[in-house]
Coordinates of C-alpha atoms in Angstrom, one line a residue:
Chain A
X949 CA 71.8 -173.1 -93.7
X950 CA 68.2 -171.8 -93.6
X951 CA 65.9 -172.7 -96.5
X952 CA 65.6 -169.9 -99.1
X953 CA 62.7 -167.7 -98.1
X954 CA 60.5 -165.6 -100.4
X955 CA 61.9 -162.1 -100.9
X956 CA 58.9 -160.4 -99.2
X957 CA 59.2 -162.6 -96.2
X958 CA 62.9 -161.7 -96.0
X959 CA 62.1 -158.0 -96.3
X960 CA 59.5 -158.1 -93.5
X961 CA 61.9 -160.1 -91.3
X962 CA 64.7 -157.7 -91.8
X963 CA 62.4 -154.7 -91.0
X964 CA 61.0 -156.4 -87.9
X965 CA 64.4 -157.6 -86.6
X966 CA 66.0 -154.2 -87.0
X967 CA 68.5 -155.3 -89.6
X968 CA 66.9 -152.9 -92.1
X969 CA 66.7 -150.0 -91.4
X970 CA 69.0 -149.9 -88.4
X971 CA 72.2 -151.9 -88.9
X972 CA 72.2 -151.3 -92.7
X973 CA 70.2 -148.6 -94.5
X974 CA 70.3 -149.2 -98.3
X975 CA 68.3 -151.9 -100.0
X976 CA 67.5 -152.7 -103.6
X977 CA 64.6 -154.8 -104.7
X978 CA 64.8 -155.9 -108.3
X979 CA 62.7 -158.4 -110.2
X980 CA 59.6 -159.1 -112.1
X981 CA 57.0 -156.4 -112.4
X982 CA 53.7 -156.7 -110.6
X983 CA 55.1 -158.7 -107.8
X984 CA 54.3 -156.0 -105.2
X985 CA 57.7 -154.5 -104.6
X986 CA 56.8 -150.9 -104.3
X987 CA 53.5 -151.4 -102.5
X988 CA 55.1 -153.6 -99.8
X989 CA 57.9 -151.1 -99.1
X990 CA 55.5 -148.2 -99.0
X991 CA 53.2 -150.0 -96.7
X992 CA 55.9 -151.3 -94.3
X993 CA 58.0 -148.2 -94.0
X994 CA 55.6 -145.3 -94.8
X995 CA 58.1 -144.0 -97.3
X996 CA 58.8 -140.7 -99.1
X997 CA 58.3 -142.0 -102.7
X998 CA 59.7 -140.8 -106.0
X999 CA 60.0 -142.4 -109.4
X1000 CA 63.1 -141.8 -111.5
X1001 CA 62.9 -141.0 -115.2
X1002 CA 65.6 -139.7 -117.5
X1003 CA 64.2 -136.2 -117.8
X1004 CA 63.7 -135.7 -114.1
X1005 CA 65.0 -132.4 -112.7
X1006 CA 66.9 -132.3 -109.5
X1007 CA 64.2 -130.2 -107.9
X1008 CA 61.9 -133.2 -108.0
X1009 CA 64.3 -135.0 -105.8
X1010 CA 65.6 -132.5 -103.3
X1011 CA 63.1 -129.6 -103.7
X1012 CA 63.4 -126.0 -104.9
X1013 CA 62.6 -122.4 -104.4
X1014 CA 58.9 -121.6 -104.7
X1015 CA 57.2 -118.2 -104.9
X1016 CA 54.8 -118.1 -101.9
X1017 CA 53.0 -115.0 -100.9
X1018 CA 55.4 -112.9 -103.0
X1019 CA 58.5 -114.4 -101.3
X1020 CA 60.8 -117.1 -102.5
X1021 CA 60.7 -120.0 -100.1
X1022 CA 62.7 -123.2 -100.1
X1023 CA 60.4 -126.3 -100.3
X1024 CA 61.9 -129.6 -99.5
X1025 CA 61.6 -132.5 -102.0
X1026 CA 61.1 -136.1 -101.0
X1027 CA 64.8 -136.9 -100.5
X1028 CA 65.3 -133.9 -98.1
X1029 CA 62.2 -134.7 -96.2
X1030 CA 63.4 -138.3 -95.7
X1031 CA 66.8 -137.0 -94.6
X1032 CA 65.4 -134.4 -92.3
X1033 CA 62.8 -136.5 -90.6
X1034 CA 64.5 -139.9 -90.6
X1035 CA 62.2 -141.6 -93.0
X1036 CA 62.5 -144.1 -95.8
X1037 CA 63.2 -142.7 -99.2
X1038 CA 61.7 -145.0 -101.8
X1039 CA 62.9 -144.7 -105.3
X1040 CA 61.0 -146.6 -108.0
X1041 CA 62.6 -147.4 -111.4
X1042 CA 66.0 -146.8 -109.9
X1043 CA 67.8 -148.0 -113.0
X1044 CA 66.6 -144.8 -114.8
X1045 CA 68.9 -142.6 -112.8
X1046 CA 68.6 -139.1 -114.4
X1047 CA 71.9 -137.6 -115.3
X1048 CA 71.1 -134.4 -113.4
X1049 CA 70.5 -136.3 -110.2
X1050 CA 73.3 -138.8 -110.4
X1051 CA 75.8 -137.3 -108.0
X1052 CA 73.1 -136.2 -105.5
X1053 CA 71.9 -139.8 -105.6
X1054 CA 75.4 -141.0 -104.6
X1055 CA 75.2 -138.6 -101.6
X1056 CA 71.8 -139.9 -100.7
X1057 CA 73.1 -143.4 -100.7
X1058 CA 76.2 -142.6 -98.7
X1059 CA 76.6 -143.7 -95.1
X1060 CA 76.1 -141.3 -93.4
X1061 CA 73.9 -139.7 -96.0
X1062 CA 73.5 -136.0 -96.4
X1063 CA 73.3 -133.2 -99.0
X1064 CA 73.9 -129.4 -99.2
X1065 CA 70.9 -127.6 -100.5
X1066 CA 71.2 -124.7 -103.0
X1067 CA 70.1 -122.5 -100.1
X1068 CA 73.4 -123.4 -98.5
X1069 CA 71.8 -125.5 -95.8
X1070 CA 73.5 -128.8 -95.0
X1071 CA 71.0 -131.6 -94.3
X1072 CA 72.3 -134.7 -92.7
X1073 CA 70.4 -137.9 -92.3
X1074 CA 68.4 -138.1 -89.1
X1075 CA 68.2 -141.5 -87.4
X1076 CA 65.8 -143.8 -89.2
X1077 CA 66.7 -142.6 -92.7
X1078 CA 67.0 -145.3 -95.2
X1079 CA 66.8 -145.8 -98.9
X1080 CA 64.9 -148.5 -100.8
X1081 CA 65.1 -148.7 -104.6
X1082 CA 63.0 -150.9 -106.8
X1083 CA 63.5 -151.8 -110.4
X1084 CA 62.9 -154.5 -113.0
X1085 CA 66.3 -155.3 -114.4
X1086 CA 69.2 -156.8 -112.5
X1087 CA 71.6 -154.5 -110.6
X1088 CA 74.3 -154.8 -113.3
X1089 CA 72.5 -151.9 -115.1
X1090 CA 73.2 -149.4 -112.3
X1091 CA 76.2 -147.1 -112.5
X1092 CA 79.0 -148.7 -110.5
X1093 CA 79.1 -146.1 -107.6
X1094 CA 75.3 -146.7 -107.1
X1095 CA 75.6 -150.4 -107.6
X1096 CA 78.3 -150.7 -104.9
X1097 CA 76.4 -148.6 -102.3
X1098 CA 73.6 -151.0 -101.6
X1099 CA 73.8 -153.2 -98.5
X1100 CA 71.0 -155.6 -99.4
X1101 CA 69.7 -156.9 -102.7
X1102 CA 66.5 -158.8 -102.8
X1103 CA 65.4 -160.6 -105.9
X1104 CA 61.6 -160.3 -106.4
X1105 CA 60.9 -163.5 -108.4
X1106 CA 57.7 -164.5 -106.6
X1107 CA 54.5 -162.7 -105.9
X1108 CA 54.3 -161.0 -102.5
X1109 CA 51.7 -162.1 -100.0
X1110 CA 49.9 -158.9 -100.5
X1111 CA 49.7 -159.3 -104.3
X1112 CA 48.5 -162.9 -103.8
X1113 CA 45.8 -161.6 -101.6
X1114 CA 44.8 -159.1 -104.3
X1115 CA 44.8 -161.8 -106.9
X1116 CA 42.5 -164.0 -104.8
X1117 CA 41.8 -167.4 -106.5
X1118 CA 44.0 -166.4 -109.5
X1119 CA 47.2 -166.2 -107.5
X1120 CA 48.5 -169.5 -108.8
X1121 CA 47.6 -168.6 -112.4
X1122 CA 49.5 -165.4 -112.0
X1123 CA 52.4 -167.2 -110.4
X1124 CA 52.6 -169.5 -113.4
X1125 CA 53.2 -166.6 -115.8
X1126 CA 55.3 -164.4 -113.5
X1127 CA 58.4 -164.6 -115.6
X1128 CA 56.6 -164.3 -119.0
X1129 CA 58.4 -161.8 -121.3
X1130 CA 60.4 -160.6 -118.4
X1131 CA 64.2 -160.2 -118.2
X1132 CA 66.1 -163.1 -116.7
X1133 CA 67.1 -162.8 -113.1
X1134 CA 70.3 -164.8 -113.1
X1135 CA 72.4 -162.2 -111.3
X1136 CA 74.5 -163.2 -108.4
X1137 CA 75.9 -160.8 -106.0
X1138 CA 79.7 -160.6 -106.3
X1139 CA 82.1 -159.9 -103.5
X1140 CA 82.5 -156.1 -103.0
X1141 CA 83.8 -153.6 -100.5
X1142 CA 80.3 -152.6 -99.6
X1143 CA 79.2 -156.2 -99.0
X1144 CA 81.9 -156.6 -96.4
X1145 CA 81.1 -153.2 -94.9
X1146 CA 77.5 -154.3 -94.5
X1147 CA 78.7 -157.6 -93.1
X1148 CA 80.7 -155.8 -90.5
X1149 CA 77.8 -153.6 -89.5
X1150 CA 75.7 -156.6 -89.0
X1151 CA 78.4 -158.5 -87.1
X1152 CA 78.7 -155.6 -84.7
X1153 CA 74.9 -155.7 -84.3
X1154 CA 75.3 -159.4 -83.1
X1155 CA 74.0 -161.0 -86.3
X1156 CA 75.4 -164.5 -86.8
X1157 CA 77.7 -165.2 -89.8
X1158 CA 75.1 -167.5 -91.4
X1159 CA 72.4 -164.8 -91.1
X1160 CA 74.8 -162.2 -92.6
X1161 CA 75.4 -164.4 -95.6
X1162 CA 71.7 -164.8 -96.1
X1163 CA 71.1 -161.0 -95.8
X1164 CA 73.8 -160.3 -98.3
X1165 CA 72.1 -162.7 -100.7
X1166 CA 74.7 -165.4 -100.6
X1167 CA 73.2 -168.8 -100.6
X1168 CA 74.5 -172.4 -101.0
X1169 CA 78.1 -172.4 -102.2
X1170 CA 78.4 -168.6 -102.0
X1171 CA 77.3 -168.8 -98.3
X1172 CA 79.9 -171.4 -97.4
X1173 CA 82.5 -169.5 -99.3
X1174 CA 81.7 -166.4 -97.3
X1175 CA 81.7 -168.3 -94.0
X1176 CA 85.1 -169.8 -95.0
X1177 CA 86.6 -166.5 -96.2
X1178 CA 85.5 -164.6 -93.2
X1179 CA 86.6 -167.2 -90.6
X1180 CA 90.1 -166.8 -89.1
Chain B
X1423 CA 85.7 -178.0 -117.4
X1424 CA 87.0 -175.0 -115.5
X1425 CA 86.1 -171.4 -115.3
X1426 CA 87.6 -168.4 -113.6
X1427 CA 85.4 -167.0 -110.9
X1428 CA 86.1 -163.3 -111.3
X1429 CA 84.0 -162.2 -108.4
X1430 CA 85.1 -165.0 -106.0
X1431 CA 84.0 -164.6 -102.5
X1432 CA 86.3 -167.4 -101.4
X1433 CA 89.4 -165.7 -102.8
X1434 CA 88.7 -162.7 -100.6
X1435 CA 89.8 -164.9 -97.7
X1436 CA 93.4 -164.7 -98.8
X1437 CA 95.3 -162.0 -97.1
X1438 CA 96.5 -159.4 -99.6
X1439 CA 100.1 -159.9 -98.5
X1440 CA 99.8 -163.5 -99.7
X1441 CA 98.8 -162.2 -103.2
X1442 CA 95.6 -161.7 -105.1
X1443 CA 95.0 -165.1 -106.5
X1444 CA 92.7 -166.1 -109.4
X1445 CA 90.0 -168.5 -108.4
X1446 CA 89.5 -171.3 -110.8
X1447 CA 86.4 -173.3 -110.4
X1448 CA 86.5 -176.9 -111.6
X1449 CA 83.7 -179.3 -112.3
X1450 CA 86.0 -182.3 -111.6
X1451 CA 88.1 -183.2 -108.6
X1452 CA 91.0 -180.7 -109.3
X1453 CA 92.0 -179.0 -106.0
X1454 CA 95.3 -177.3 -105.6
X1455 CA 97.1 -174.0 -105.1
X1456 CA 99.6 -172.5 -107.5
X1457 CA 102.4 -170.5 -105.9
X1458 CA 105.1 -168.3 -107.2
X1459 CA 108.1 -170.2 -105.9
X1460 CA 110.3 -167.1 -105.9
X1461 CA 108.0 -164.7 -104.2
X1462 CA 106.0 -167.2 -102.2
X1463 CA 102.8 -165.5 -103.3
X1464 CA 99.8 -167.4 -104.3
X1465 CA 98.8 -167.2 -108.0
X1466 CA 95.8 -169.4 -108.4
X1467 CA 93.4 -171.4 -106.2
X1468 CA 91.8 -174.4 -108.0
X1469 CA 88.8 -175.8 -106.3
X1470 CA 86.1 -178.3 -107.0
X1471 CA 82.6 -177.7 -105.9
X1472 CA 82.5 -179.3 -102.5
X1473 CA 82.8 -177.1 -99.4
X1474 CA 85.4 -179.1 -97.7
X1475 CA 88.0 -178.9 -100.4
X1476 CA 87.3 -175.2 -100.9
X1477 CA 88.0 -174.6 -97.2
X1478 CA 91.1 -176.9 -97.5
X1479 CA 92.6 -175.0 -100.5
X1480 CA 91.9 -171.6 -98.8
X1481 CA 93.8 -172.9 -95.8
X1482 CA 96.7 -173.7 -98.1
X1483 CA 96.5 -170.3 -99.7
X1484 CA 96.6 -168.6 -96.3
X1485 CA 99.1 -170.8 -94.5
X1486 CA 101.3 -172.7 -96.9
X1487 CA 104.4 -170.7 -97.5
X1488 CA 106.7 -172.2 -100.2
X1489 CA 109.8 -170.6 -98.7
X1490 CA 109.1 -172.0 -95.3
X1491 CA 108.2 -175.3 -96.8
X1492 CA 111.5 -175.4 -98.6
X1493 CA 113.3 -174.9 -95.3
X1494 CA 111.2 -177.3 -93.3
X1495 CA 110.7 -180.1 -95.8
X1496 CA 114.2 -180.2 -97.2
X1497 CA 114.8 -183.6 -98.8
X1498 CA 111.2 -184.7 -98.4
X1499 CA 109.5 -186.4 -101.3
X1500 CA 106.4 -184.7 -102.7
X1501 CA 103.8 -187.2 -101.4
X1502 CA 105.1 -187.0 -97.8
X1503 CA 105.3 -183.2 -98.1
X1504 CA 101.6 -183.1 -99.2
X1505 CA 100.4 -185.3 -96.4
X1506 CA 102.4 -183.6 -93.6
X1507 CA 101.5 -180.1 -94.8
X1508 CA 97.8 -181.2 -94.9
X1509 CA 98.1 -182.4 -91.4
X1510 CA 99.8 -179.2 -90.3
X1511 CA 97.2 -176.9 -91.7
X1512 CA 94.3 -179.0 -90.4
X1513 CA 95.6 -179.4 -86.9
X1514 CA 96.7 -175.8 -86.6
X1515 CA 94.6 -173.6 -88.9
X1516 CA 91.1 -175.0 -89.2
X1517 CA 89.2 -171.7 -89.5
X1518 CA 86.7 -172.3 -86.7
X1519 CA 87.1 -172.9 -83.0
X1520 CA 86.4 -176.3 -81.7
X1521 CA 82.8 -177.2 -82.5
X1522 CA 82.0 -173.9 -84.2
X1523 CA 82.3 -175.2 -87.7
X1524 CA 79.2 -174.0 -89.6
X1525 CA 76.7 -176.8 -90.1
X1526 CA 76.8 -177.0 -93.9
X1527 CA 80.6 -177.1 -94.0
X1528 CA 80.7 -179.7 -91.1
X1529 CA 78.2 -181.9 -92.9
X1530 CA 80.0 -181.8 -96.2
X1531 CA 83.4 -182.4 -94.5
X1532 CA 82.2 -185.4 -92.7
X1533 CA 80.5 -186.7 -95.9
X1534 CA 83.8 -186.2 -97.7
X1535 CA 85.8 -188.1 -95.1
X1536 CA 83.3 -190.9 -95.0
X1537 CA 83.4 -191.2 -98.8
X1538 CA 87.2 -191.2 -98.8
X1539 CA 87.3 -194.0 -96.2
X1540 CA 84.7 -196.0 -98.1
X1541 CA 86.9 -195.7 -101.2
X1542 CA 89.9 -196.9 -99.2
X1543 CA 88.0 -199.8 -97.9
X1544 CA 86.8 -200.8 -101.3
X1545 CA 90.4 -200.8 -102.6
X1546 CA 91.6 -202.8 -99.6
X1547 CA 88.8 -205.3 -100.2
X1548 CA 90.2 -206.0 -103.7
X1549 CA 93.9 -205.7 -102.6
X1550 CA 94.2 -206.6 -99.0
X1551 CA 98.0 -206.5 -99.3
X1552 CA 97.9 -202.7 -99.5
X1553 CA 96.7 -202.6 -95.9
X1554 CA 99.2 -200.7 -93.8
X1555 CA 101.1 -199.4 -96.8
X1556 CA 101.8 -195.7 -97.2
X1557 CA 98.6 -194.7 -99.0
X1558 CA 96.5 -196.5 -96.4
X1559 CA 98.5 -195.0 -93.5
X1560 CA 98.6 -191.5 -94.9
X1561 CA 94.9 -191.4 -95.7
X1562 CA 94.1 -192.4 -92.1
X1563 CA 96.6 -190.0 -90.7
X1564 CA 95.1 -187.1 -92.6
X1565 CA 91.7 -188.1 -91.5
X1566 CA 92.9 -188.0 -87.9
X1567 CA 94.3 -184.5 -88.5
X1568 CA 91.1 -183.2 -90.1
X1569 CA 88.8 -184.6 -87.5
X1570 CA 91.0 -183.5 -84.6
X1571 CA 91.4 -180.1 -86.2
X1572 CA 87.6 -179.7 -86.2
X1573 CA 87.5 -180.3 -82.5
X1574 CA 87.3 -184.1 -81.9
X1575 CA 89.6 -185.6 -79.3
X1576 CA 92.8 -186.9 -80.8
X1577 CA 92.5 -190.2 -79.0
X1578 CA 89.0 -190.8 -80.4
X1579 CA 90.2 -189.9 -83.9
X1580 CA 93.1 -192.3 -83.6
X1581 CA 90.9 -195.0 -82.4
X1582 CA 88.3 -194.5 -85.1
X1583 CA 90.9 -194.2 -87.9
X1584 CA 91.4 -198.0 -87.9
X1585 CA 95.2 -198.2 -88.3
X1586 CA 96.5 -201.6 -89.1
X1587 CA 98.5 -201.9 -85.9
X1588 CA 99.3 -200.1 -82.6
X1589 CA 102.7 -199.2 -84.0
X1590 CA 101.1 -197.2 -86.8
X1591 CA 98.6 -195.7 -84.4
X1592 CA 101.4 -194.6 -82.1
X1593 CA 103.3 -193.3 -85.0
X1594 CA 100.3 -191.3 -86.2
X1595 CA 99.9 -189.8 -82.8
X1596 CA 103.5 -188.8 -82.7
X1597 CA 103.3 -187.2 -86.1
X1598 CA 100.2 -185.2 -85.2
X1599 CA 101.8 -184.0 -82.0
X1600 CA 104.9 -182.9 -83.9
X1601 CA 103.0 -180.9 -86.5
X1602 CA 100.9 -179.3 -83.7
X1603 CA 104.1 -178.0 -82.2
X1604 CA 105.4 -176.6 -85.5
X1605 CA 107.8 -179.5 -86.0
X1606 CA 106.4 -180.5 -89.4
X1607 CA 109.8 -181.1 -90.9
X1608 CA 110.7 -183.6 -88.2
X1609 CA 107.3 -185.2 -88.7
X1610 CA 107.8 -185.5 -92.4
X1611 CA 111.2 -187.0 -92.0
X1612 CA 109.8 -189.5 -89.6
X1613 CA 107.0 -190.4 -92.0
X1614 CA 109.5 -190.7 -94.9
X1615 CA 111.9 -192.9 -93.0
X1616 CA 109.0 -195.1 -91.9
X1617 CA 108.1 -196.1 -95.4
X1618 CA 111.6 -196.1 -96.9
X1619 CA 110.8 -193.9 -99.8
X1620 CA 113.2 -194.3 -102.7
X1621 CA 113.5 -191.0 -104.5
X1622 CA 112.8 -191.6 -108.2
X1623 CA 114.6 -189.9 -110.9
X1624 CA 112.8 -186.7 -111.8
X1625 CA 110.6 -186.8 -108.7
X1626 CA 110.2 -183.5 -107.0
X1627 CA 112.1 -183.3 -103.7
X1628 CA 111.4 -180.2 -101.6
X1629 CA 114.1 -177.8 -100.7
X1630 CA 116.8 -178.7 -103.1
X1631 CA 116.6 -175.5 -105.2
X1632 CA 119.6 -176.6 -107.2
X1633 CA 121.5 -177.4 -104.0
X1634 CA 122.7 -180.8 -103.0
X1635 CA 120.2 -182.7 -100.9
X1636 CA 121.6 -183.8 -97.6
X1637 CA 122.9 -187.3 -97.6
X1638 CA 120.5 -188.5 -95.1
X1639 CA 117.8 -188.2 -97.8
X1640 CA 115.2 -186.6 -95.6
X1641 CA 115.5 -188.9 -92.7
X1642 CA 115.7 -187.4 -89.3
X1643 CA 119.2 -187.1 -87.8
X1644 CA 120.1 -190.4 -86.5
X1645 CA 122.8 -191.4 -84.0
X1646 CA 126.2 -192.3 -85.3
X1647 CA 126.8 -196.0 -85.9
X1648 CA 130.2 -197.5 -86.4
X1649 CA 130.3 -200.6 -88.5
X1650 CA 133.0 -202.9 -87.4
X1651 CA 134.1 -205.8 -89.6
X1652 CA 135.5 -208.4 -87.2
X1653 CA 138.4 -210.4 -88.7
X1654 CA 136.7 -213.4 -90.4
X1655 CA 139.4 -216.0 -89.8
X1656 CA 137.4 -219.1 -89.0
X1657 CA 135.8 -221.2 -91.8
X1658 CA 132.2 -222.2 -91.0
X1659 CA 132.1 -225.9 -91.7
X1660 CA 128.5 -225.8 -92.8
X1661 CA 129.4 -223.2 -95.4
X1662 CA 131.6 -225.5 -97.4
X1663 CA 130.3 -226.1 -100.8
X1664 CA 128.9 -229.7 -100.7
X1665 CA 128.5 -232.4 -103.3
X1666 CA 126.1 -235.3 -103.5
X1667 CA 126.1 -238.4 -105.6
X1668 CA 123.5 -238.6 -108.3
X1669 CA 122.3 -241.0 -111.0
X1670 CA 123.0 -238.4 -113.7
X1671 CA 125.2 -235.4 -114.1
X1672 CA 128.1 -234.0 -116.0
X1673 CA 130.9 -235.0 -113.5
X1674 CA 131.8 -238.5 -112.7
X1675 CA 132.4 -239.7 -109.1
X1676 CA 135.9 -241.2 -109.8
X1677 CA 136.2 -243.5 -106.7
X1678 CA 133.0 -245.2 -107.8
X1679 CA 134.7 -246.2 -111.0
X1680 CA 137.2 -248.4 -109.0
X1681 CA 134.3 -250.5 -107.5
X1682 CA 133.9 -254.0 -109.0
X1683 CA 130.2 -253.3 -109.5
X1684 CA 129.4 -249.8 -110.6
X1685 CA 126.8 -248.1 -108.4
X1686 CA 123.8 -246.4 -109.9
X1687 CA 124.9 -243.1 -108.3
X1688 CA 128.0 -242.6 -110.5
X1689 CA 127.8 -238.9 -110.9
X1690 CA 128.3 -235.9 -108.5
X1691 CA 126.3 -232.8 -108.3
X1692 CA 126.7 -229.6 -106.2
X1693 CA 124.5 -229.5 -103.1
X1694 CA 121.8 -226.9 -103.3
X1695 CA 123.1 -224.4 -100.7
X1696 CA 121.7 -220.9 -100.1
X1697 CA 124.9 -219.1 -100.2
X1698 CA 123.7 -215.6 -99.3
X1699 CA 121.3 -213.8 -97.0
X1700 CA 121.8 -211.6 -94.0
X1701 CA 120.9 -211.9 -90.3
X1702 CA 120.9 -208.9 -88.0
X1703 CA 120.7 -209.4 -84.3
X1704 CA 119.5 -206.8 -81.9
X1705 CA 122.1 -207.2 -79.1
X1706 CA 120.5 -204.7 -76.6
X1707 CA 120.1 -205.8 -73.0
X1708 CA 116.4 -206.3 -73.5
X1709 CA 117.2 -209.2 -75.7
X1710 CA 118.7 -211.1 -72.7
X1711 CA 121.3 -213.7 -73.7
X1712 CA 122.4 -212.8 -77.2
X1713 CA 125.5 -215.1 -77.1
X1714 CA 123.6 -217.6 -79.2
X1715 CA 124.7 -215.5 -82.2
X1716 CA 127.1 -218.3 -83.2
X1717 CA 124.2 -220.7 -83.4
X1718 CA 122.4 -218.4 -85.7
X1719 CA 125.3 -218.5 -88.0
X1720 CA 124.2 -222.0 -88.9
X1721 CA 121.0 -220.6 -90.3
X1722 CA 123.0 -218.9 -93.1
X1723 CA 126.5 -220.3 -93.0
X1724 CA 127.5 -218.4 -96.2
X1725 CA 125.5 -215.3 -95.4
X1726 CA 126.3 -212.2 -93.4
X1727 CA 125.7 -212.2 -89.7
X1728 CA 125.8 -209.0 -87.6
X1729 CA 124.7 -207.7 -84.3
X1730 CA 124.4 -204.2 -82.9
X1731 CA 123.9 -202.3 -79.7
X1732 CA 124.1 -198.6 -78.6
X1733 CA 124.6 -196.4 -75.6
X1734 CA 122.0 -193.7 -76.1
X1735 CA 124.4 -191.5 -78.1
X1736 CA 125.9 -193.8 -80.6
X1737 CA 126.2 -197.4 -81.4
X1738 CA 128.2 -200.2 -83.0
X1739 CA 127.4 -202.8 -85.5
X1740 CA 129.7 -205.8 -85.6
X1741 CA 129.8 -207.9 -88.8
X1742 CA 130.5 -211.3 -87.2
X1743 CA 130.4 -213.5 -90.3
X1744 CA 130.5 -213.0 -94.0
X1745 CA 131.0 -215.3 -97.0
X1746 CA 131.4 -218.5 -95.1
X1747 CA 133.9 -217.3 -92.6
X1748 CA 133.3 -216.0 -89.1
X1749 CA 135.3 -214.2 -86.4
X1750 CA 137.2 -216.3 -84.0
X1751 CA 135.6 -214.5 -81.0
X1752 CA 132.4 -212.7 -80.4
X1753 CA 133.3 -209.2 -79.3
X1754 CA 131.0 -208.0 -76.5
X1755 CA 129.7 -204.6 -77.5
X1756 CA 129.6 -203.4 -73.8
X1757 CA 126.5 -201.4 -74.6
X1758 CA 123.0 -202.2 -73.4
X1759 CA 120.8 -199.9 -75.4
X1760 CA 119.2 -200.0 -78.8
X1761 CA 119.9 -196.4 -80.0
X1762 CA 121.0 -197.3 -83.6
X1763 CA 118.0 -199.4 -84.7
X1764 CA 117.4 -197.1 -87.6
X1765 CA 121.0 -197.1 -89.0
X1766 CA 121.3 -200.8 -88.4
X1767 CA 118.1 -201.4 -90.3
X1768 CA 119.5 -199.1 -93.1
X1769 CA 122.6 -201.4 -93.1
X1770 CA 120.4 -204.5 -93.2
X1771 CA 118.4 -203.1 -96.2
X1772 CA 121.7 -202.6 -98.0
X1773 CA 122.6 -206.2 -97.7
X1774 CA 121.6 -209.2 -99.7
X1775 CA 118.3 -210.9 -99.4
X1776 CA 116.8 -212.9 -97.6
X1777 CA 117.1 -210.7 -94.6
X1778 CA 116.3 -211.8 -91.1
X1779 CA 116.2 -209.6 -88.0
X1780 CA 116.2 -211.1 -84.6
X1781 CA 114.8 -208.6 -82.2
X1782 CA 112.2 -208.0 -79.5
X1783 CA 111.1 -204.8 -81.3
X1784 CA 111.7 -202.8 -78.2
X1785 CA 113.4 -200.0 -80.0
X1786 CA 114.3 -197.0 -77.9
X1787 CA 116.9 -194.3 -77.1
X1788 CA 116.6 -192.4 -80.4
X1789 CA 114.1 -189.7 -81.4
X1790 CA 112.9 -191.8 -84.3
X1791 CA 112.5 -195.1 -82.4
X1792 CA 108.8 -195.1 -82.8
X1793 CA 109.2 -194.6 -86.5
X1794 CA 111.7 -197.4 -86.7
X1795 CA 109.2 -199.8 -85.0
X1796 CA 106.6 -198.9 -87.6
X1797 CA 109.2 -199.1 -90.3
X1798 CA 110.2 -202.6 -89.3
X1799 CA 106.6 -203.6 -89.2
X1800 CA 106.1 -202.2 -92.7
X1801 CA 109.2 -203.8 -94.1
X1802 CA 108.1 -207.1 -92.6
X1803 CA 104.7 -206.7 -94.2
X1804 CA 106.1 -206.1 -97.6
X1805 CA 108.5 -209.0 -97.3
X1806 CA 111.7 -207.1 -97.3
X1807 CA 112.7 -208.4 -93.8
X1808 CA 111.6 -211.4 -91.8
X1809 CA 111.5 -210.8 -88.1
X1810 CA 112.2 -213.4 -85.6
X1811 CA 110.8 -212.3 -82.3
X1812 CA 113.6 -213.4 -80.0
X1813 CA 111.8 -212.7 -76.8
X1814 CA 109.0 -215.0 -77.7
X1815 CA 110.8 -217.6 -79.6
X1816 CA 114.0 -217.9 -77.6
X1817 CA 113.1 -221.3 -76.3
X1818 CA 112.9 -222.6 -79.9
X1819 CA 116.4 -221.4 -80.5

């Protein structure tokens, strides 16, 4: 079994190897704040970015009607732009799913994703569409339908290379206090339908079982259990 | 300490039709599967933390069917069932193709096997008399099954296992080949008859389900053997109860009282005779001239002497002498085969000790002949039977 890599190295590797986006298209990064989660994603995938908050209206996510030159015109929001043009939809603070957006959020996380706009237009995901969510608490806080839609979970428990570069000589000092006053990250991914769906997508893409276990976040005993349970 | 793993990845490897088992994680060595005996479904998988036994228990959960086991292992004692079933699942159902076992699992499996053998060797160092006994044999047998199931050559595995003798090695090979061909019941019966398992009161015996266990007590079907008691009409002179004169005793030697000078040895005592014991002679043609059976009577004049032979389908055992008397004539069995070595050995084991078997160990003609060779060797090792190798020692006789 490969040694455990830092989360940012994994993310870069998955992007470069075509596992994400490509074989699987929904990824969650959770972990300590100021580790470089959002910046890395935005930089790597040139994402359409939106930040969730409880009072967020649906318009902020999918767009709305705007009065332009005396006419009402539909203006796409970040989610619809990502769907339409096959881009990455990056959602920060994903644990704060606004109640108004909850069901649309499910649709955005579906595979294949798509949504019907108030204008009546149906927008389906173009190739290249993917979703990355970032947040601080562990994924248990997500509503179950959201929680069970992610293919990959990455635990940001170290500083990314970019953050270390920004910290300069203070990187090791920052690393020492990274978990200070932060919620504990002792979450382990359980077996779920979506985990096995993702496993099958990767298997069809020619990924080895060992690599699949790693991508799904199963290491050590969980990885050998997965290899055993999946072998026939 | 144990804890239920509610989101077990391992338990997802159990097909739904086999049940949806709970996965119980143990900190100790506990490893087993709990089945519902009526439905055959699996209820719980108990695993320790090492990969090998997790794989092993999952294989049981997938492939051990209590209903099938009850049919196949009818009359088999629990320990033999456990070993044979382990051999079956490892030789047939190891989850990966030859050589494709993932590296971490392969490493942990080999480490487990090495640790097990190390433990066995430590026990044998302290108690060398256990070498070749059932626990020693069965541990090595299972090691062979595991290693060959993972893709090693069977012959290499047999060679590396370090069986105490070639007879045990051959027996292990036969058992592995049987379980590979779905004949695990036959393999288990062979293993059981090899070590002469007495079924203890209260011990679990597979397949009874309230029904009567077949009389053969789990042994494989053996050829019929007729036991013929020859008419014991001739008194064996050496079998007479003898007396000797002694300087003390409770009975006077009356003729000595009439002597003018009384001798010191004025009393009589019974001679110390061994009045019992049993000799069984293999009278197959490979034994050459077996007519010396009369001479062997002198070894145990008061004991039981018998000889046997078979004809590939059945056999006869003649009781030539018993209780100090012998038959007037030796009846030629007119059969040149072994065939009934197993039943003859059963008969011998039912007779009084000490037991001597005169044979060349060339058992053949029956499906359990190999098992009987190993059984004889085992009984010899534990002191139940003394074997006189007639082929090698015939000149001495």
